CSV table of C-alpha atoms in Angstrom, one decimal:
chain,number,residue,atom,x,y,z
A,380,MET,CA,-74.8,84.8,102.5
A,381,SER,CA,-75.0,88.3,101.8
A,382,GLY,CA,-72.8,91.3,101.2
A,383,PRO,CA,-69.8,91.5,98.5
A,384,THR,CA,-67.0,91.5,101.0
A,385,LEU,CA,-68.1,87.8,102.3
A,386,ILE,CA,-68.8,86.7,98.7
A,387,ALA,CA,-65.3,87.6,97.9
A,388,ALA,CA,-63.8,86.1,100.8
A,389,VAL,CA,-65.7,82.5,99.8
A,390,MET,CA,-64.4,83.2,96.2
A,391,GLU,CA,-60.9,83.4,97.2
A,392,ARG,CA,-61.3,80.1,99.6
A,393,ALA,CA,-62.7,78.3,96.7
A,394,ALA,CA,-60.1,79.5,94.6
A,395,ARG,CA,-57.4,78.2,97.3
A,396,LEU,CA,-58.9,74.6,97.0
A,397,TYR,CA,-59.0,74.6,93.6
A,398,GLY,CA,-55.5,75.4,93.6
A,399,ALA,CA,-55.1,72.5,96.1
A,400,GLY,CA,-56.6,70.1,94.0
A,401,ASP,CA,-59.6,69.8,96.3
A,402,LEU,CA,-62.5,70.3,93.4
A,403,GLU,CA,-65.3,69.1,95.2
A,404,GLY,CA,-64.8,71.8,97.6
A,405,ALA,CA,-64.5,74.4,95.5
A,406,LEU,CA,-67.6,73.7,93.8
A,407,ALA,CA,-69.4,73.4,96.9
A,408,LEU,CA,-68.4,77.0,97.7
A,409,CYS,CA,-69.4,78.2,94.1
A,410,ASP,CA,-72.7,76.6,94.6
A,411,ASP,CA,-72.9,78.8,97.5
A,412,ILE,CA,-72.3,82.1,96.0
A,413,LEU,CA,-74.2,81.3,93.2
A,414,ARG,CA,-77.2,81.1,95.6
A,415,ALA,CA,-76.6,84.4,96.7
A,416,ASP,CA,-75.5,85.8,93.3
A,417,PRO,CA,-76.5,83.5,90.5
A,418,ALA,CA,-74.7,86.0,87.8
A,419,HIS,CA,-71.4,85.7,89.6
A,420,PHE,CA,-68.7,85.5,87.1
A,421,TYR,CA,-65.8,84.0,88.9
A,422,ALA,CA,-68.2,81.4,90.5
A,423,LEU,CA,-69.6,80.5,87.1
A,424,HIS,CA,-66.2,80.4,85.4
A,425,LEU,CA,-64.5,77.8,88.2
A,426,ILE,CA,-67.5,75.7,87.9
A,427,ALA,CA,-66.9,75.8,84.1
A,428,THR,CA,-63.2,75.2,84.4
A,429,ILE,CA,-63.5,72.1,86.7
A,430,ALA,CA,-66.2,70.8,84.5
A,431,VAL,CA,-63.8,70.8,81.4
A,432,ARG,CA,-61.2,69.3,83.8
A,433,GLN,CA,-63.5,66.5,85.0
A,434,GLY,CA,-64.7,65.6,81.6
A,435,ARG,CA,-68.1,67.2,81.9
A,436,HIS,CA,-67.9,68.9,78.6
A,437,GLU,CA,-71.9,69.8,78.6
A,438,ASP,CA,-71.7,71.4,81.9
A,439,CYS,CA,-68.9,73.3,81.2
A,440,VAL,CA,-70.6,74.6,77.8
A,441,ARG,CA,-73.7,75.6,80.1
A,442,PHE,CA,-71.5,77.3,83.0
A,443,ALA,CA,-69.2,79.1,80.7
A,444,THR,CA,-72.1,80.5,78.7
A,445,ARG,CA,-73.6,81.9,81.9
A,446,ALA,CA,-70.1,83.3,82.9
A,447,LEU,CA,-69.6,85.1,79.6
A,448,GLN,CA,-73.2,86.6,79.8
A,449,SER,CA,-71.7,88.4,82.7
A,450,ASN,CA,-68.3,88.9,81.1
A,451,PRO,CA,-68.2,88.6,77.4
A,452,ARG,CA,-65.0,89.7,76.9
A,453,ASN,CA,-62.8,87.3,79.2
A,454,ALA,CA,-60.4,85.3,77.1
A,455,GLU,CA,-60.1,82.3,79.4
A,456,ALA,CA,-63.8,81.9,79.7
A,457,LEU,CA,-63.8,81.7,75.9
A,458,SER,CA,-61.1,79.3,75.8
A,459,ASN,CA,-62.7,76.9,78.4
A,460,ARG,CA,-65.9,76.9,76.4
A,461,GLY,CA,-64.1,76.4,73.4
A,462,ALA,CA,-62.2,73.2,74.9
A,463,ALA,CA,-65.6,71.9,75.6
A,464,LEU,CA,-67.1,72.2,72.4
A,465,ARG,CA,-64.1,70.6,70.8
A,466,ALA,CA,-64.6,67.5,73.0
A,467,LEU,CA,-68.3,67.8,71.9
A,468,ARG,CA,-67.3,67.6,68.3
A,469,ARG,CA,-68.6,71.1,67.8
A,470,TYR,CA,-65.6,72.2,66.1
A,471,GLU,CA,-66.4,75.3,64.0
A,472,GLU,CA,-68.1,76.6,67.4
A,473,ALA,CA,-64.9,75.9,69.4
A,474,LEU,CA,-62.9,77.5,66.6
A,475,ALA,CA,-64.9,80.6,66.8
A,476,ASP,CA,-64.5,80.6,70.5
A,477,TYR,CA,-60.7,80.3,70.5
A,478,ASP,CA,-60.8,83.2,67.9
A,479,ARG,CA,-62.6,85.5,69.8
A,480,SER,CA,-60.3,84.5,73.0
A,481,LEU,CA,-57.4,85.2,70.8
A,482,ALA,CA,-58.6,88.6,69.6
A,483,LEU,CA,-58.7,89.5,73.5
A,484,ALA,CA,-55.6,87.9,74.6
A,485,PRO,CA,-53.1,87.2,71.4
A,486,ARG,CA,-50.3,85.5,73.3
A,487,SER,CA,-51.9,82.8,75.0
A,488,ALA,CA,-49.8,79.8,73.9
A,489,ALA,CA,-52.3,77.4,75.3
A,490,THR,CA,-55.3,79.0,73.3
A,491,LEU,CA,-53.1,78.6,70.1
A,492,ASN,CA,-52.4,75.1,70.9
A,493,ASN,CA,-56.0,74.2,71.7
A,494,ARG,CA,-56.8,76.1,68.2
A,495,GLY,CA,-54.4,73.8,66.5
A,496,VAL,CA,-56.0,70.7,68.0
A,497,THR,CA,-59.3,71.8,67.1
A,498,LEU,CA,-58.1,72.3,63.4
A,499,ALA,CA,-56.1,68.9,63.3
A,500,ALA,CA,-59.8,67.5,64.2
A,501,LEU,CA,-61.2,68.7,61.2
A,502,GLY,CA,-58.4,67.2,59.3
A,503,ARG,CA,-57.0,70.6,58.6
A,504,HIS,CA,-53.2,69.7,59.5
A,505,ARG,CA,-51.5,72.4,57.7
A,506,GLU,CA,-53.3,74.8,59.4
A,507,ALA,CA,-52.7,73.4,62.8
A,508,VAL,CA,-48.9,73.1,62.3
A,509,GLU,CA,-49.2,77.0,61.8
A,510,ALA,CA,-51.0,77.2,65.3
A,511,TYR,CA,-48.5,75.1,66.6
A,512,ASP,CA,-45.9,76.9,65.4
A,513,GLN,CA,-47.4,80.2,66.9
A,514,SER,CA,-47.8,78.9,70.2
A,515,LEU,CA,-43.7,77.5,70.3
A,516,ARG,CA,-42.9,80.9,69.3
A,517,LEU,CA,-44.5,82.2,72.5
A,518,ASP,CA,-43.3,79.7,74.6
A,519,SER,CA,-40.6,77.3,72.9
A,520,GLU,CA,-40.8,74.9,76.1
A,521,TYR,CA,-44.6,74.0,75.7
A,522,ALA,CA,-44.3,70.2,75.4
A,523,ARG,CA,-47.9,69.8,74.5
A,524,ALA,CA,-47.8,72.0,71.4
A,525,ARG,CA,-44.6,70.4,70.4
A,526,TYR,CA,-46.0,67.0,70.6
A,527,ASN,CA,-49.3,68.2,69.0
A,528,ARG,CA,-47.3,69.4,66.3
A,529,ALA,CA,-45.8,65.9,65.8
A,530,LEU,CA,-49.0,64.2,65.3
A,531,SER,CA,-50.0,66.7,62.5
A,532,ARG,CA,-46.4,66.8,60.8
A,533,LEU,CA,-46.5,62.8,60.9
A,534,MET,CA,-50.2,62.9,59.5
A,535,LEU,CA,-48.7,65.1,56.6
A,536,GLY,CA,-45.8,62.7,55.8
A,537,ASP,CA,-43.2,65.2,57.4
A,538,PHE,CA,-41.6,62.4,59.3
A,539,ARG,CA,-38.2,63.8,60.1
A,540,ASN,CA,-39.7,66.6,61.6
A,541,GLY,CA,-42.2,64.7,63.1
A,542,TRP,CA,-40.4,62.1,64.7
A,543,THR,CA,-38.3,65.0,66.5
A,544,ASP,CA,-41.3,67.0,68.1
A,545,TYR,CA,-42.3,63.2,69.1
A,546,GLU,CA,-39.7,62.8,71.3
A,547,SER,CA,-41.8,65.5,73.4
A,548,ARG,CA,-44.7,62.6,74.3
A,549,TRP,CA,-43.7,62.4,77.7
A,550,PRO,CA,-44.0,65.6,79.1
A,551,GLY,CA,-46.4,66.8,76.1
A,552,GLY,CA,-49.0,63.8,76.2
A,553,GLU,CA,-52.2,63.6,77.6
A,554,THR,CA,-51.0,62.2,81.0
A,555,PRO,CA,-47.6,63.8,81.4
A,556,SER,CA,-44.6,61.4,82.7
A,557,ALA,CA,-41.0,60.9,82.4
A,558,PRO,CA,-39.5,58.2,80.3
A,559,ARG,CA,-38.6,55.0,82.5
A,560,PRO,CA,-35.0,55.2,83.8
A,561,PHE,CA,-32.2,53.4,82.7
A,562,THR,CA,-28.5,53.3,83.4
A,563,ALA,CA,-27.7,52.3,79.8
A,564,PRO,CA,-27.9,55.3,77.5
A,565,GLN,CA,-30.1,55.7,74.7
A,566,PHE,CA,-29.4,53.8,71.5
A,567,THR,CA,-28.7,56.7,68.8
A,568,GLU,CA,-28.1,57.1,65.1
A,569,THR,CA,-24.2,56.8,66.0
A,570,ASP,CA,-24.7,53.4,67.9
A,571,TRP,CA,-25.6,51.3,64.4
A,572,GLY,CA,-22.7,48.5,63.9
A,573,HIS,CA,-20.9,48.8,67.4
A,574,GLY,CA,-22.0,45.3,68.7
A,575,HIS,CA,-24.5,46.8,71.6
A,576,ARG,CA,-27.1,45.0,73.1
A,577,VAL,CA,-30.6,47.2,73.0
A,578,ALA,CA,-33.4,47.1,75.7
A,579,LEU,CA,-36.4,47.8,73.5
A,580,TRP,CA,-39.4,48.7,75.8
A,581,ALA,CA,-43.0,49.6,75.2
A,582,GLU,CA,-44.3,52.5,76.7
A,583,GLN,CA,-47.6,53.2,75.1
A,584,GLY,CA,-50.9,51.2,74.6
A,585,LEU,CA,-51.2,47.7,73.1
A,586,GLY,CA,-52.0,48.7,69.7
A,587,ASP,CA,-48.9,51.1,69.5
A,588,GLN,CA,-46.6,48.5,70.9
A,589,VAL,CA,-47.7,46.3,68.3
A,590,LEU,CA,-47.4,48.7,65.5
A,591,PHE,CA,-44.0,50.3,66.8
A,592,SER,CA,-42.4,46.5,67.0
A,593,THR,CA,-43.1,46.2,63.2
A,594,LEU,CA,-39.6,48.1,63.1
A,595,VAL,CA,-37.7,45.4,65.1
A,596,PRO,CA,-37.0,43.0,61.9
A,597,GLU,CA,-35.2,46.0,60.5
A,598,LEU,CA,-33.0,46.2,63.5
A,599,GLU,CA,-32.4,42.4,63.3
A,600,ALA,CA,-31.5,42.6,59.6
A,601,ARG,CA,-28.9,45.2,60.6
A,602,GLY,CA,-27.4,43.0,62.9
A,603,GLU,CA,-28.2,44.7,66.1
A,604,ALA,CA,-28.8,42.3,69.3
A,605,PHE,CA,-31.6,43.4,71.2
A,606,VAL,CA,-34.4,42.3,74.2
A,607,LEU,CA,-37.9,43.3,73.2
A,608,GLU,CA,-40.2,43.8,75.8
A,609,VAL,CA,-43.8,42.8,74.6
A,610,ASP,CA,-47.2,42.4,76.5
A,611,ARG,CA,-47.3,39.1,78.0
A,612,ARG,CA,-50.6,38.0,76.3
A,613,LEU,CA,-48.7,38.1,73.0
A,614,LEU,CA,-45.6,36.2,73.9
A,615,PRO,CA,-46.6,33.0,72.0
A,616,ALA,CA,-47.6,35.0,69.0
A,617,TYR,CA,-44.2,37.0,68.9
A,618,ALA,CA,-42.1,33.6,69.8
A,619,ARG,CA,-43.9,31.6,66.8
A,620,ALA,CA,-43.0,34.2,64.4
A,621,HIS,CA,-39.4,35.1,65.5
A,622,PRO,CA,-38.1,32.2,67.5
A,623,ARG,CA,-34.5,33.8,67.3
A,624,TRP,CA,-35.8,37.1,69.3
A,625,THR,CA,-35.4,37.5,72.8
A,626,LEU,CA,-38.6,38.3,74.2
A,627,CYS,CA,-39.7,39.4,77.7
A,628,ALA,CA,-42.9,40.7,79.7
A,629,ARG,CA,-42.9,43.8,81.5
A,630,GLU,CA,-42.8,41.9,84.6
A,631,ASP,CA,-39.6,40.3,83.8
A,632,SER,CA,-37.8,43.0,82.0
A,633,THR,CA,-35.6,44.1,85.0
A,634,VAL,CA,-33.7,40.9,84.8
A,635,ALA,CA,-33.9,40.3,80.9
A,636,PHE,CA,-32.8,44.0,80.4
A,637,ALA,CA,-29.8,43.7,82.6
A,638,PRO,CA,-27.3,42.2,80.0
A,639,CYS,CA,-28.3,45.4,77.7
A,640,ASP,CA,-25.8,48.5,77.2
A,641,ARG,CA,-28.4,50.6,75.4
A,642,ASN,CA,-32.0,51.1,75.8
A,643,LEU,CA,-35.0,52.5,73.1
A,644,ALA,CA,-38.4,53.0,73.6
A,645,LEU,CA,-40.3,51.5,70.8
A,646,GLY,CA,-42.0,54.9,69.9
A,647,SER,CA,-38.5,56.3,69.2
A,648,MET,CA,-37.8,54.1,66.6
A,649,GLY,CA,-39.4,55.8,64.0
A,650,ARG,CA,-36.9,58.7,64.3
A,651,LEU,CA,-34.3,56.0,63.3
A,652,LEU,CA,-36.0,53.9,60.7
A,653,ARG,CA,-38.8,56.1,59.2
A,654,ASN,CA,-38.0,59.5,58.1
A,655,SER,CA,-39.4,59.4,54.7
A,656,ARG,CA,-42.4,58.4,53.0
A,657,GLU,CA,-40.1,56.0,50.8
A,658,SER,CA,-38.8,54.2,54.1
A,659,PHE,CA,-42.2,52.6,54.6
A,660,GLY,CA,-41.6,50.4,51.9
A,661,ARG,CA,-39.5,48.3,54.0
A,662,GLN,CA,-42.4,47.6,56.4
A,663,PRO,CA,-42.9,43.5,56.7
A,664,GLN,CA,-46.0,42.3,55.3
A,665,ALA,CA,-46.8,40.2,58.7
A,666,LEU,CA,-45.2,40.8,62.5
A,667,LEU,CA,-46.9,38.0,64.6
A,668,ALA,CA,-47.8,34.6,63.8
A,669,PRO,CA,-51.2,33.0,65.1
A,670,ASP,CA,-51.7,29.4,66.1
A,671,ALA,CA,-52.8,27.5,63.0
A,672,GLU,CA,-55.0,25.0,64.9
A,673,ARG,CA,-57.0,27.3,66.6
A,674,ALA,CA,-57.4,29.3,63.9
A,675,ALA,CA,-58.7,26.3,61.8
A,676,ALA,CA,-60.8,25.0,64.8
A,677,TYR,CA,-62.3,28.6,64.9
A,678,ARG,CA,-63.0,28.6,61.3
A,679,ALA,CA,-64.8,25.2,61.4
A,680,LEU,CA,-66.7,26.5,64.1
A,681,VAL,CA,-68.1,29.7,63.0
A,682,ALA,CA,-68.9,29.1,59.4
A,683,PRO,CA,-69.9,26.3,57.1
A,684,PRO,CA,-67.7,25.3,53.8
A,685,GLY,CA,-68.0,28.2,51.2
A,686,ALA,CA,-69.2,30.9,53.6
A,687,ARG,CA,-67.3,34.2,53.9
A,688,VAL,CA,-66.2,35.1,57.3
A,689,ILE,CA,-66.0,38.9,58.1
A,690,GLY,CA,-64.7,39.4,61.6
A,691,LEU,CA,-66.1,42.8,63.3
A,692,SER,CA,-65.1,44.8,65.7
A,693,TRP,CA,-66.4,48.1,66.5
A,694,ARG,CA,-65.7,50.2,69.6
A,695,THR,CA,-62.8,51.2,72.2
A,696,PHE,CA,-63.3,51.6,75.8
A,697,GLN,CA,-61.7,54.6,77.4
A,698,PRO,CA,-61.7,56.1,80.8
A,699,ARG,CA,-64.0,59.1,81.5
A,700,MET,CA,-61.2,61.5,80.9
A,701,ARG,CA,-60.5,60.3,77.4
A,702,ALA,CA,-64.2,59.8,76.4
A,703,TYR,CA,-63.6,62.1,73.3
A,704,TYR,CA,-61.4,59.2,71.6
A,705,GLU,CA,-63.8,56.5,72.8
A,706,VAL,CA,-66.4,58.7,70.4
A,707,ALA,CA,-63.9,59.3,67.9
A,708,LYS,CA,-62.6,55.6,67.9
A,709,SER,CA,-66.2,53.7,68.0
A,710,ALA,CA,-69.1,53.1,65.8
A,711,PRO,CA,-72.7,52.1,66.3
A,712,LEU,CA,-73.0,48.1,65.7
A,713,ALA,CA,-76.1,48.7,63.8
A,714,ALA,CA,-74.1,50.6,61.3
A,715,PHE,CA,-72.8,47.0,60.1
A,716,LEU,CA,-76.2,45.4,59.7
A,717,PRO,CA,-75.9,45.2,56.1
A,718,LEU,CA,-72.5,43.3,56.2
A,719,GLY,CA,-74.1,40.2,57.4
A,720,MET,CA,-77.3,40.1,55.2
A,721,GLY,CA,-76.0,37.6,52.5
A,722,GLU,CA,-76.8,34.1,53.3
A,723,SER,CA,-73.1,33.0,52.5
A,724,VAL,CA,-71.7,35.4,54.9
A,725,ARG,CA,-70.9,35.1,58.6
A,726,LEU,CA,-70.1,37.9,60.9
A,727,VAL,CA,-67.9,36.9,63.7
A,728,ASP,CA,-67.4,39.2,67.0
A,729,LEU,CA,-64.0,40.2,67.5
A,730,GLN,CA,-64.7,43.1,70.1
A,731,TYR,CA,-63.7,42.8,73.7
A,732,GLY,CA,-65.5,44.3,76.8
A,733,ASP,CA,-69.3,44.0,77.7
A,734,THR,CA,-71.5,44.4,74.5
A,735,GLN,CA,-74.4,42.4,75.1
A,736,ALA,CA,-76.7,45.2,75.0
A,737,GLU,CA,-75.7,46.3,71.6
A,738,ARG,CA,-75.7,42.6,70.4
A,739,ASP,CA,-79.1,41.9,71.6
A,740,ALA,CA,-80.2,45.1,69.8
A,741,PHE,CA,-78.5,43.7,66.6
A,742,THR,CA,-80.1,40.8,66.9
A,743,ASP,CA,-83.2,42.4,67.3
A,744,GLU,CA,-82.9,44.2,64.2
A,745,GLY,CA,-82.0,40.9,61.9
A,746,GLY,CA,-78.7,40.9,62.2
A,747,ARG,CA,-76.4,37.6,62.7
A,748,LEU,CA,-73.2,37.9,64.9
A,749,GLU,CA,-71.4,34.7,65.7
A,750,ARG,CA,-69.3,34.4,68.8
A,751,ILE,CA,-66.7,31.9,69.8
A,752,GLU,CA,-68.0,30.8,73.2
A,753,GLY,CA,-65.4,30.4,76.0
A,754,LEU,CA,-62.9,32.9,74.1
A,755,ASP,CA,-61.7,35.7,76.2
A,756,LEU,CA,-61.4,38.6,73.8
A,757,TYR,CA,-59.4,40.6,76.1
A,758,ASN,CA,-57.0,38.5,78.2
A,759,ASP,CA,-56.6,35.5,75.5
A,760,LEU,CA,-54.9,37.7,72.7
A,761,ASP,CA,-53.3,34.5,71.3
A,762,GLY,CA,-57.0,33.1,71.0
A,763,LEU,CA,-58.1,36.5,69.4
A,764,LEU,CA,-55.1,36.2,66.6
A,765,ALA,CA,-56.4,32.9,66.0
A,766,ALA,CA,-60.0,34.2,65.3
A,767,ILE,CA,-58.6,36.8,63.3
A,768,GLU,CA,-56.8,34.7,61.1
A,769,ALA,CA,-60.2,32.4,61.0
A,770,CYS,CA,-61.8,35.3,59.1
A,771,ASP,CA,-61.4,36.2,55.5
A,772,VAL,CA,-61.5,40.0,56.1
A,773,VAL,CA,-61.6,42.2,59.0
A,774,VAL,CA,-63.8,45.5,59.8
A,775,THR,CA,-63.1,47.1,62.2
A,776,SER,CA,-63.0,50.9,64.1
A,777,SER,CA,-59.9,52.4,65.3
A,778,ASN,CA,-58.8,49.9,68.4
A,779,VAL,CA,-56.3,47.0,69.1
A,780,THR,CA,-58.0,44.7,66.6
A,781,ALA,CA,-56.9,46.8,63.6
A,782,HIS,CA,-53.4,46.5,65.0
A,783,LEU,CA,-53.6,42.8,65.8
A,784,ALA,CA,-55.1,42.1,62.4
A,785,GLY,CA,-52.6,44.0,60.5
A,786,SER,CA,-50.0,42.4,62.5
A,787,ILE,CA,-50.8,38.8,61.1
A,788,GLY,CA,-51.3,40.4,57.7
A,789,LYS,CA,-55.1,40.0,57.5
A,790,ARG,CA,-56.5,41.9,55.0
A,791,THR,CA,-58.4,45.0,57.4
A,792,LEU,CA,-60.9,47.4,56.4
A,793,LEU,CA,-60.6,50.4,58.9
A,794,CYS,CA,-63.7,52.6,59.4
A,795,TYR,CA,-63.3,56.2,60.8
A,796,LEU,CA,-65.3,59.4,60.8
A,797,ALA,CA,-65.5,61.9,58.0
A,798,ALA,CA,-62.4,60.7,55.9
A,799,ASN,CA,-60.4,62.0,58.8
A,800,PRO,CA,-58.0,59.3,60.2
A,801,PRO,CA,-58.1,59.6,64.0
A,802,PHE,CA,-54.2,58.8,64.3
A,803,HIS,CA,-51.2,59.6,62.0
A,804,TYR,CA,-50.7,56.0,61.4
A,805,TRP,CA,-53.9,55.3,59.7
A,806,ALA,CA,-53.2,58.1,57.1
A,807,PRO,CA,-54.0,56.4,53.8
A,808,ASN,CA,-51.2,56.1,51.0
A,809,PRO,CA,-52.3,56.9,47.5
A,810,ALA,CA,-53.6,53.3,47.2
A,811,GLY,CA,-55.8,53.9,50.3
A,812,ARG,CA,-53.6,51.6,52.5
A,813,SER,CA,-51.8,52.7,55.9
A,814,LEU,CA,-48.3,53.1,55.3
A,815,TRP,CA,-47.4,51.0,58.1
């Protein structure tokens, strides 16, 4: 390839492929350009842009840095590198790039939003809210900034405004989507006490489903009829704890919801029932009931009489595009080695997923981690609840084990980085406990 005219034509084609979603095709053309001109700004910039979209953050930093050597005053390249640095948890460097970008392009709602996300990652939520406010003043329809502002507001205890913003989670979440369609209207504040039957539907991951369904007993106490959709794996535990509730699995919800004349997403219940810090005093001590016989059998299996049993879960598994959360919500198993050093202590493995290599290394370092052979910690959630019940205390990172242990009232110690909770619902009250 030679000549600026030909290179410009190839770059234009690469940009078209990128716009059409053919990222690999665009990358191949950019590689061709760089063989002819290693300092070509737009080829380097496009490669960095694609890298951050694909979750290849180290690559983004490398190519964005090369692009900025060619054009150090390009606001978009600075913002791209800031996003990659944030994903790599290099927060102060990310803030510096965002600030340089905003000095060049102060009316970028996206950069202001990303700056807010970085401040939130540092636990600086009041400053984050200010950044989101600035972003929304530039673009009042920017759902991503409104959703992110919800998370920081909830973290700060501004529940009334936080829940209002939280309704932007469908268009503003990481994977934008639409709420599930219903012919029945949404249950609202004006519907209390009017004899409706509410379809309560699950919309998020398993942990959030369990968390938000802790508000359902309050619906029952107020005399509202409902059908609650739950993960099929947890149907037995809900039924044991609440035999009068009408429950269904997602696969059966079309038929189960047919008699309902109102619908309500579980994640929207906080807006109706938890608008102040004081309202969390109504949280139930437990939501689910484990299988007592299985729990007793597991206890006898993993520990001799008189032993102290600590259930342990240390990581989460996420797809590549959510690798940031996998790092933020996981800990090395080796960090828990001192927990099991006492002769009267037994550590019990509550961690789902393929962790064989980690467990082998833990054993090599002198750790002991009891496993309940034959228990599928992912698919047999009723068995996992029984295993949790068999423990005296659970120590876990921010994953579904934390939610499940809390749901049966088990004392649970949550570990996260730098005393900065990864989610609003782990923000501690003055006594160091989650409000939920």
